[in-house]
Short mmCIF file of C-alpha atoms and ligand atoms in Angstrom, two decimals:
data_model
loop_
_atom_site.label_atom_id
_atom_site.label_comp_id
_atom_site.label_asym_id
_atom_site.label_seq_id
_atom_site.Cartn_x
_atom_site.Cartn_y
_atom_site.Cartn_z
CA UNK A 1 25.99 -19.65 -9.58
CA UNK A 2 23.18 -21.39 -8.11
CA UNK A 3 23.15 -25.26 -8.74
CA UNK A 4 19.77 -26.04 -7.04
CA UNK A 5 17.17 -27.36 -9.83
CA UNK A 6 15.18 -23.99 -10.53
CA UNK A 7 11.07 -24.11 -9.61
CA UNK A 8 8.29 -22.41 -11.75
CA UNK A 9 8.24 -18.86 -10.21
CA UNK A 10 4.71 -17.87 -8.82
CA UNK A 11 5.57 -14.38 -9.71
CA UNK A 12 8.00 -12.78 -11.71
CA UNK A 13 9.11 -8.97 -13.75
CA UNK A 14 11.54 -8.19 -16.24
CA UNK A 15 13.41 -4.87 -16.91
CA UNK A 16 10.81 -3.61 -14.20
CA UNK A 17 10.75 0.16 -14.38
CA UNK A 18 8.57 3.07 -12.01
CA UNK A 19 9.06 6.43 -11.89
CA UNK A 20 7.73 9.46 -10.43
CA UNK A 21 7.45 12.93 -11.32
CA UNK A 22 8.16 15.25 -14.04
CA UNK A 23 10.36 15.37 -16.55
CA UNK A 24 12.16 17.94 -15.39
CA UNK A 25 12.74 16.48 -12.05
CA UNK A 26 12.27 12.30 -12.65
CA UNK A 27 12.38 10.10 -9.48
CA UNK A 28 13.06 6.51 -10.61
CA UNK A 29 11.71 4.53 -7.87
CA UNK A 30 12.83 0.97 -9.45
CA UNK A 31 15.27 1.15 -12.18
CA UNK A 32 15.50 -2.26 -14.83
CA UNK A 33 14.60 -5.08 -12.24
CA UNK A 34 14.24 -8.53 -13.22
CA UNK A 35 13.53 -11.28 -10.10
CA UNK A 36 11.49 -14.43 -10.28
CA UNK A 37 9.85 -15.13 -7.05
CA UNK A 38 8.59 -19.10 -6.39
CA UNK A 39 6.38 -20.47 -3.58
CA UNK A 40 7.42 -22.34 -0.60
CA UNK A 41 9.33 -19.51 0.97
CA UNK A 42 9.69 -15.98 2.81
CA UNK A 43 11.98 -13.54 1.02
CA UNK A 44 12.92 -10.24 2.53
CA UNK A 45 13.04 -7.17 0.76
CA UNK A 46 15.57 -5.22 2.40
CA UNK A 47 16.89 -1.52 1.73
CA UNK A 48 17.25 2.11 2.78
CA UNK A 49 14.25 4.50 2.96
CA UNK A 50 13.63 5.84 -0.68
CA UNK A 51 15.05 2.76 -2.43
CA UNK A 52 12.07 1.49 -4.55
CA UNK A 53 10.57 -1.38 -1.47
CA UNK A 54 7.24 -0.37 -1.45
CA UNK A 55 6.52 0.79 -5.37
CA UNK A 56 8.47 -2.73 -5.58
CA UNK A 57 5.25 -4.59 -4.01
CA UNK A 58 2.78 -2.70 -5.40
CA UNK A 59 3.91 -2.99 -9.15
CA UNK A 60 4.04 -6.75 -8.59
CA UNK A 61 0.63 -6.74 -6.07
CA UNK A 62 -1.18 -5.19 -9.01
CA UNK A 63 -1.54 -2.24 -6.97
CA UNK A 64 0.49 0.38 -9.03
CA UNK A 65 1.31 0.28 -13.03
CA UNK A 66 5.03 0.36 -13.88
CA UNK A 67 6.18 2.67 -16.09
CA UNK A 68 8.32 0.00 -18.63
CA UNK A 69 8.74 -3.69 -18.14
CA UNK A 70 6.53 -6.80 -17.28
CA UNK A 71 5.06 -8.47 -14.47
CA UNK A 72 4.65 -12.23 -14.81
CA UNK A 73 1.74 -13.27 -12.83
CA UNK A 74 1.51 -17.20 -12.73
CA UNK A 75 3.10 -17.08 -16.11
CA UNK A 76 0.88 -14.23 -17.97
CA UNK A 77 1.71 -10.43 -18.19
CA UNK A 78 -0.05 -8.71 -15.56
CA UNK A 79 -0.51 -5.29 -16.31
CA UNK A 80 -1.38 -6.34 -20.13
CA UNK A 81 -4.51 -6.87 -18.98
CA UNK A 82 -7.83 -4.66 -18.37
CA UNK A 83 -8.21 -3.13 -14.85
CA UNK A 84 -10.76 -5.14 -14.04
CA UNK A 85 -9.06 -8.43 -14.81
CA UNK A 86 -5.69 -6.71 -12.53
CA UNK A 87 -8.39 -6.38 -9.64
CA UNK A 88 -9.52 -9.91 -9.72
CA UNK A 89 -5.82 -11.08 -9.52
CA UNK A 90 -5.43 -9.30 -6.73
CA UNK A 91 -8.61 -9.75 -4.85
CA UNK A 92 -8.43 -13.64 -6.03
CA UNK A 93 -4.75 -14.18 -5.13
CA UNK A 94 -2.90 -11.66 -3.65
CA UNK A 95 -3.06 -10.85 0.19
CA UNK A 96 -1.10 -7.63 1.71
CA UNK A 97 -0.26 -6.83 5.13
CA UNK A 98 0.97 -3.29 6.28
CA UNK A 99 2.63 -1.59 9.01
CA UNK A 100 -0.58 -0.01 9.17
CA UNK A 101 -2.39 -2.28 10.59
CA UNK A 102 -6.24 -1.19 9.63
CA UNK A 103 -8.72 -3.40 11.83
CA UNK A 104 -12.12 -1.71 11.79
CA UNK A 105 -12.29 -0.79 15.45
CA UNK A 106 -15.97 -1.46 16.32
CA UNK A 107 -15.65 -5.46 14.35
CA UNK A 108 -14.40 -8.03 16.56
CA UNK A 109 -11.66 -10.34 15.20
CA UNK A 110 -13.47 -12.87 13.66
CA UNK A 111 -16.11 -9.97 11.85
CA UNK A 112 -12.24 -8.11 10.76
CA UNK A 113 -12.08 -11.55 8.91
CA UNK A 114 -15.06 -12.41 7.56
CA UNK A 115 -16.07 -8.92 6.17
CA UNK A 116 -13.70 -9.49 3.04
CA UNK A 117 -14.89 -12.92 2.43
CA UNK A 118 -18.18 -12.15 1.98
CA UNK A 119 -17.36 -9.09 -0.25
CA UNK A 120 -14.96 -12.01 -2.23
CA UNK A 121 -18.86 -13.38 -2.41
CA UNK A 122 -18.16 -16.43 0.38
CA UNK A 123 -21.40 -17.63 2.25
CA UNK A 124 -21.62 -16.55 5.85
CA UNK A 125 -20.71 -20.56 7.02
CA UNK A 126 -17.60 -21.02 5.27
CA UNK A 127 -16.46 -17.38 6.12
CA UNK A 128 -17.07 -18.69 9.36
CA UNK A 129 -14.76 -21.69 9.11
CA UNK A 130 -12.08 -19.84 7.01
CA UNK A 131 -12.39 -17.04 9.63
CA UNK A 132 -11.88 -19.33 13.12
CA UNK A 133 -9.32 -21.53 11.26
CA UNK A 134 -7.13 -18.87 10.09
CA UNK A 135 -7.20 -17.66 14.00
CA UNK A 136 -6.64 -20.44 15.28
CA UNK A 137 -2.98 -20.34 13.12
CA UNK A 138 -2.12 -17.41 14.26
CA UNK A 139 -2.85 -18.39 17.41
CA UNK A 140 -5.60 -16.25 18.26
CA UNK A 141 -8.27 -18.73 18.53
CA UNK A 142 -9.49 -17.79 21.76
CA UNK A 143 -9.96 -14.13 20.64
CA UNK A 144 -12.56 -14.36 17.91
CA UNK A 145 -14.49 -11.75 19.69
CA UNK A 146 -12.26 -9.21 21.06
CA UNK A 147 -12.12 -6.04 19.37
CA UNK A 148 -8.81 -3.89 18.52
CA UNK A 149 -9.06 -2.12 21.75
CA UNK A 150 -9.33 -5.17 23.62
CA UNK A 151 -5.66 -6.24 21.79
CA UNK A 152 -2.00 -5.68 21.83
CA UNK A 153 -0.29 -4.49 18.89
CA UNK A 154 1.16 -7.74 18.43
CA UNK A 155 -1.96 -9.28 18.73
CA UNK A 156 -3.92 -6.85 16.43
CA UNK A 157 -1.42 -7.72 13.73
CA UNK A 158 -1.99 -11.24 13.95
CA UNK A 159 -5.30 -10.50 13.11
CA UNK A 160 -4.26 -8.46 10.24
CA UNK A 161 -2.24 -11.97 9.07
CA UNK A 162 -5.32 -14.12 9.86
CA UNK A 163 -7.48 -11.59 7.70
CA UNK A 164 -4.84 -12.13 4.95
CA UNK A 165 -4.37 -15.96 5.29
CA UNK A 166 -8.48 -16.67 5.04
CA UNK A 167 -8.68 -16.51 1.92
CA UNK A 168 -5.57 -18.62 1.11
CA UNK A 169 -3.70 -16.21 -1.16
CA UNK A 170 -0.95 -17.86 -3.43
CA UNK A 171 0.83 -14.31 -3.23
CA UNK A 172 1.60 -12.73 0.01
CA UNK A 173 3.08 -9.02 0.08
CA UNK A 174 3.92 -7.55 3.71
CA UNK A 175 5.03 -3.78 3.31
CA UNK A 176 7.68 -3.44 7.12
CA UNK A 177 4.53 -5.55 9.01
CA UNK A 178 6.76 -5.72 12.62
CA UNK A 179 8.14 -2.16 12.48
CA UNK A 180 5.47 -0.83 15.14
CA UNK A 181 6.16 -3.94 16.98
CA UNK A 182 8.99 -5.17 19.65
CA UNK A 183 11.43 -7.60 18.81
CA UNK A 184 9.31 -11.31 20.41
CA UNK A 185 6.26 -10.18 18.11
CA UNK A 186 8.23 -8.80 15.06
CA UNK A 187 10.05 -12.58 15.09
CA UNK A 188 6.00 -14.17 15.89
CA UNK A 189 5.00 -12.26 12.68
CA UNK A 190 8.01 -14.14 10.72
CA UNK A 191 7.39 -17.08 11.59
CA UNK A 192 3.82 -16.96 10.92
CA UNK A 193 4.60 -15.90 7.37
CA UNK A 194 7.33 -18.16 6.70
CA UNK A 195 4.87 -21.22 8.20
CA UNK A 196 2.03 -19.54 5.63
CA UNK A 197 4.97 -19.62 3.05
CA UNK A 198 5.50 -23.56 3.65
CA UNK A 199 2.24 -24.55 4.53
CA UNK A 200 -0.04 -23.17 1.35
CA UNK A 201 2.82 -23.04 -0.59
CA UNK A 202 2.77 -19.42 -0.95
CA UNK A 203 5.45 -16.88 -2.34
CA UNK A 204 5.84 -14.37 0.60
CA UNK A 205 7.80 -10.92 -0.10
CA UNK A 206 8.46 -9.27 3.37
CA UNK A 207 9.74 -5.47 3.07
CA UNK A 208 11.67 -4.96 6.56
CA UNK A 209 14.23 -2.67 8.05
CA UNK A 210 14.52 -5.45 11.26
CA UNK A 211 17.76 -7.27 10.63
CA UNK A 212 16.18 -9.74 13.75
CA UNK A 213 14.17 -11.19 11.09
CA UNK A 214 16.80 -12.79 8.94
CA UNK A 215 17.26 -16.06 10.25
CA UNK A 216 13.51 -16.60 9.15
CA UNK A 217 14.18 -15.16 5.70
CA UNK A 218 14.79 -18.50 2.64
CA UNK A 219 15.67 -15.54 0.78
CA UNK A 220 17.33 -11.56 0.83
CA UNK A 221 16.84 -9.52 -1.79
CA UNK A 222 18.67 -6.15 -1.32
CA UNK A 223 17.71 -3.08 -3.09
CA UNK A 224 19.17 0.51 -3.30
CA UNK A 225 18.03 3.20 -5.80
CA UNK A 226 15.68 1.18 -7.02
CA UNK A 227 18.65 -1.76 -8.19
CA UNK A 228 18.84 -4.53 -7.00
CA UNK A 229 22.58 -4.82 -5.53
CA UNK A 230 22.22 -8.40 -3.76
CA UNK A 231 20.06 -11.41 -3.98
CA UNK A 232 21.00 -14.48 -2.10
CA UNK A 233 18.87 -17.38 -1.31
CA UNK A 234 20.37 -19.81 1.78
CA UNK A 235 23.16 -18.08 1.63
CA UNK A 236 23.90 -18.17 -2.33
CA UNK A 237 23.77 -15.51 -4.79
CA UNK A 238 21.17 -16.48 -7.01
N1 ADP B 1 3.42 8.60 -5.06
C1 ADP B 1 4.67 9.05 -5.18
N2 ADP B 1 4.93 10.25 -5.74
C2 ADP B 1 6.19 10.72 -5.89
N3 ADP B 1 7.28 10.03 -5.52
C3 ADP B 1 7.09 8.83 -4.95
C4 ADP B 1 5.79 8.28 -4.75
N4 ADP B 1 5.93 7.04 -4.18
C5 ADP B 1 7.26 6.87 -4.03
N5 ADP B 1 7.95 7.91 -4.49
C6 ADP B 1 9.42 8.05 -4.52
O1 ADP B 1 9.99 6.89 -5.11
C7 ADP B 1 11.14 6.47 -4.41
C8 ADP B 1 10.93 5.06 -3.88
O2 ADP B 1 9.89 5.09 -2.91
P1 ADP B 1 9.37 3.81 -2.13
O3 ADP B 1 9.11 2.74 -3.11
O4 ADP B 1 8.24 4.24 -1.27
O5 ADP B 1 10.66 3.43 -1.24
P2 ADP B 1 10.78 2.60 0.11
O6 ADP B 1 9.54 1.82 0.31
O7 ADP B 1 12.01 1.76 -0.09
O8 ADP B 1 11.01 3.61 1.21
C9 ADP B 1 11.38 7.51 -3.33
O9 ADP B 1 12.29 8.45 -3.81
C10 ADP B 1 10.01 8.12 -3.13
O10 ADP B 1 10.12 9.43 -2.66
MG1 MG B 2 8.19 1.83 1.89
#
């Protein structure tokens, strides 16, 4: 059992439930899950292709309904309320990184960056700021005005984090952000999240195959068909 006093979760689902298909031939993508998910800290969500990882973040990113269950955003039901309201949350709150990394390729870093904040409805001057402070802690600031072409992978996906951290989201989702990467920049990219985690007090949910990022990870969640068959934090099963 875990004995450490327990924090008010950021995030949180009960008896989560997706599936895909037909009824004839049903794929249940994430079957019953219940995990509460507080700030301060990078959890990994670790499991073999097919086991639910990815419809995992997006049911709780407000990116995909579930079929049966809840999703606890800062303490109200998420998908109870109107799509427009679910878009807000996300825009407002949520960031997302992918392996994918999706830089426009004609913006340079700093325009990847502030393009978002003024569609979040940010003036040009604080954009600014947000934009050349959030590269500066991913240690890019020196490349505000290279373009993707002009960048490593490693590099581009920094960007991709700084684009993410500008607008200080209190809920972080990164869907295997270091698989196109080697193993110096996939363990960059965990640090930088798990320093995001600590510094803005933000929950972070990492899906990864890379077993090289565990020492980073405050927390393992392990999932297969869509169950969740281990969940330890510092080395306890929570
Ligand atoms: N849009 C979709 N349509 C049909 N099946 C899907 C869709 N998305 C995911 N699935 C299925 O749901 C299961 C879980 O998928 P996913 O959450 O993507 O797993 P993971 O990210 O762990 O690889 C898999 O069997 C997958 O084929
Ligand atoms: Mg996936």
């Amino acid at each position: 059992m875990n004995t450490k006093p327990s924090k008010t979760p950021l995030i949180s689902c009960s008896s989560l439930r997706k599936t895909f298909g037909s009824k004839k031939q049903k794929i249940v993508a994430l079957d019953d899950i219940s995990i509460s998910l507080s700030g301060g800290g990078l959890t990994l969500l670790m499991g073999p292709s097919g086991s639910g990882k990815s419809s995992m973040i997006s049911c709780l990113g407000g990116l995909q309904k579930p079929d049966g269950g809840h999703v606890y955003a800062f303490g109200e039901d998420l998908w109870s309320r109107r799509p427009r309201k679910i878009n807000k949350f996300r825009r407002e709150h949520c960031g997302f990184v992918f392996q994918s990394v999706g830089l426009f390729p004609a913006l340079s870093a700093i325009e990847q960056i502030m393009l978002p904040l003024k569609y979040l409805g940010w003036n040009k001057k604080a954009a600014r700021i947000s934009a050349q402070n959030a590269l500066e802690e991913v240690g890019l600031g020196d490349r505000q005005f290279s373009r993707p072409s002009e960048m490593s992978g490693g590099q581009n996906q920094r960007v991709a984090i700084a684009r993410m951290l500008a607008k200080t989201p209190q809920l972080i989702f990164c869907d295997e952000p270091t698989s196109a990467l080697d193993g110096e920049n996939g363990k960059r990219i965990a640090e930088l999240l798990k320093e995001a985690a600590r510094k803005h007090n933000a929950m972070v949910m990492c899906v990864t195959h890379d077993e090289r990022l565990l020492p980073y990870a405050d927390r393992v969640i392990q999932i297969d068909d869509g169950v969740v068959i281990s969940d330890t934090e510092s080395g306890i099963s929570v």
